[in-house]
Amino acid sequence: MASSLGVPTGQVYRGKLAEAEDSLNISLREITVTGRDGRVSQLEQVYIRGSMIRYFIVPDMLQNAPMFKRVGPNAMKGRGIGTARGRATIMRANARRGRGQPAARGIRR
């Protein structure tokens, strides 16, 4: 199955998916690489680190595959993964729980 993926440098890799790891590290074979300038080159195989992948396109026939069920927009809802919080918000939350000094209100001089 042919898959396409893009990297931050603007290159697009299109080839057969050989392997995919949990960390989204991808191994492709029989690849066509299209550069930012439109130049096309061929590669036998390539391994791309997951953190370097901007997007990954799989064939439409995999759209309803069970392995992608947990990847939907509400997949992690209610699982306690939390959200990023600023330092002041954390301090106020800790103060409400009775941990540490309450956060100062206003400007300290």
CSV table of C-alpha atoms in Angstrom, one decimal:
chain,number,residue,atom,x,y,z
A,1,MET,CA,0.0,0.0,0.0
A,2,ALA,CA,1.4,3.4,-1.0
A,3,SER,CA,1.6,6.0,1.8
A,4,SER,CA,2.8,9.5,1.7
A,5,LEU,CA,4.4,11.6,4.4
A,6,GLY,CA,5.8,15.1,4.7
A,7,VAL,CA,8.7,16.4,6.8
A,8,PRO,CA,9.3,19.9,8.1
A,9,THR,CA,12.0,20.5,5.3
A,10,GLY,CA,9.2,20.4,2.7
A,11,GLN,CA,10.1,17.0,1.2
A,12,VAL,CA,7.4,14.5,0.5
A,13,TYR,CA,8.1,10.8,0.7
A,14,ARG,CA,5.7,8.4,-1.2
A,15,GLY,CA,6.3,4.7,-0.9
A,16,LYS,CA,5.2,1.3,0.5
A,17,LEU,CA,4.9,1.2,4.3
A,18,ALA,CA,7.3,-1.4,5.6
A,19,GLU,CA,7.0,-0.8,9.3
A,20,ALA,CA,5.5,1.7,11.7
A,21,GLU,CA,6.4,1.9,15.4
A,22,ASP,CA,4.3,3.2,18.4
A,23,SER,CA,6.4,6.4,18.4
A,24,LEU,CA,5.5,6.9,14.7
A,25,ASN,CA,9.0,6.1,13.5
A,26,ILE,CA,8.3,5.0,9.9
A,27,SER,CA,10.1,2.7,7.5
A,28,LEU,CA,9.2,3.0,3.8
A,29,ARG,CA,10.5,1.1,0.8
A,30,GLU,CA,10.4,1.8,-3.0
A,31,ILE,CA,10.2,5.5,-2.3
A,32,THR,CA,9.8,8.5,-4.5
A,33,VAL,CA,11.0,11.7,-2.8
A,34,THR,CA,9.8,15.1,-4.1
A,35,GLY,CA,11.8,18.0,-2.8
A,36,ARG,CA,10.6,21.6,-2.1
A,37,ASP,CA,11.9,22.6,-5.5
A,38,GLY,CA,10.0,19.9,-7.3
A,39,ARG,CA,13.0,17.7,-7.9
A,40,VAL,CA,12.1,14.0,-7.8
A,41,SER,CA,14.5,11.2,-6.8
A,42,GLN,CA,14.1,7.4,-6.1
A,43,LEU,CA,15.2,5.6,-2.9
A,44,GLU,CA,15.2,1.9,-2.1
A,45,GLN,CA,14.3,2.4,1.6
A,46,VAL,CA,14.2,5.1,4.2
A,47,TYR,CA,13.6,5.3,8.0
A,48,ILE,CA,12.1,8.6,9.3
A,49,ARG,CA,11.9,9.4,12.9
A,50,GLY,CA,8.4,10.1,14.2
A,51,SER,CA,9.2,13.6,15.6
A,52,MET,CA,10.3,14.6,12.1
A,53,ILE,CA,7.0,13.8,10.5
A,54,ARG,CA,4.7,16.7,9.7
A,55,TYR,CA,1.8,14.6,8.2
A,56,PHE,CA,1.2,11.0,7.2
A,57,ILE,CA,-1.4,9.9,4.6
A,58,VAL,CA,-2.6,6.3,4.5
A,59,PRO,CA,-4.8,4.8,1.8
A,60,ASP,CA,-8.6,5.4,2.1
A,61,MET,CA,-9.2,1.6,2.5
A,62,LEU,CA,-7.6,1.9,6.0
A,63,GLN,CA,-10.0,4.7,7.1
A,64,ASN,CA,-12.2,2.2,9.1
A,65,ALA,CA,-9.5,-0.1,10.2
A,66,PRO,CA,-9.7,-1.0,13.9
A,67,MET,CA,-6.1,0.1,14.6
A,68,PHE,CA,-7.1,3.7,13.9
A,69,LYS,CA,-10.2,3.8,16.2
A,70,ARG,CA,-8.2,5.2,19.2
A,71,VAL,CA,-6.7,8.0,17.1
A,72,GLY,CA,-10.0,9.9,16.6
A,73,PRO,CA,-10.5,13.5,18.0
A,74,ASN,CA,-12.2,12.2,21.2
A,75,ALA,CA,-9.9,9.2,21.6
A,76,MET,CA,-8.2,10.4,24.8
A,77,LYS,CA,-11.3,12.1,26.3
A,78,GLY,CA,-11.7,11.2,30.0
A,79,ARG,CA,-8.3,9.4,30.2
A,80,GLY,CA,-6.6,12.0,32.4
A,81,ILE,CA,-3.9,13.2,30.1
A,82,GLY,CA,-4.5,16.7,31.3
A,83,THR,CA,-3.7,20.0,29.6
A,84,ALA,CA,-0.8,22.4,29.9
A,85,ARG,CA,-1.2,24.8,32.8
A,86,GLY,CA,0.7,28.0,33.6
A,87,ARG,CA,2.7,28.3,36.9
A,88,ALA,CA,0.1,30.7,38.4
A,89,THR,CA,-2.7,28.3,37.8
A,90,ILE,CA,-0.8,25.4,39.3
A,91,MET,CA,0.0,27.5,42.4
A,92,ARG,CA,-3.7,28.5,42.8
A,93,ALA,CA,-4.7,24.9,42.5
A,94,ASN,CA,-2.1,23.8,45.1
A,95,ALA,CA,-3.3,26.5,47.5
A,96,ARG,CA,-6.9,25.4,47.2
A,97,ARG,CA,-5.7,21.9,48.2
A,98,GLY,CA,-3.8,23.3,51.2
A,99,ARG,CA,-0.4,22.8,49.7
A,100,GLY,CA,2.1,25.7,50.1
A,101,GLN,CA,1.4,29.4,50.3
A,102,PRO,CA,-1.6,30.8,48.5
A,103,ALA,CA,-0.7,32.7,45.3
A,104,ALA,CA,-0.3,36.4,45.8
A,105,ARG,CA,-3.0,38.5,44.2
A,106,GLY,CA,-2.1,41.7,42.4
A,107,ILE,CA,1.4,43.1,42.0
A,108,ARG,CA,4.0,42.6,44.7
A,109,ARG,CA,6.2,45.6,45.4
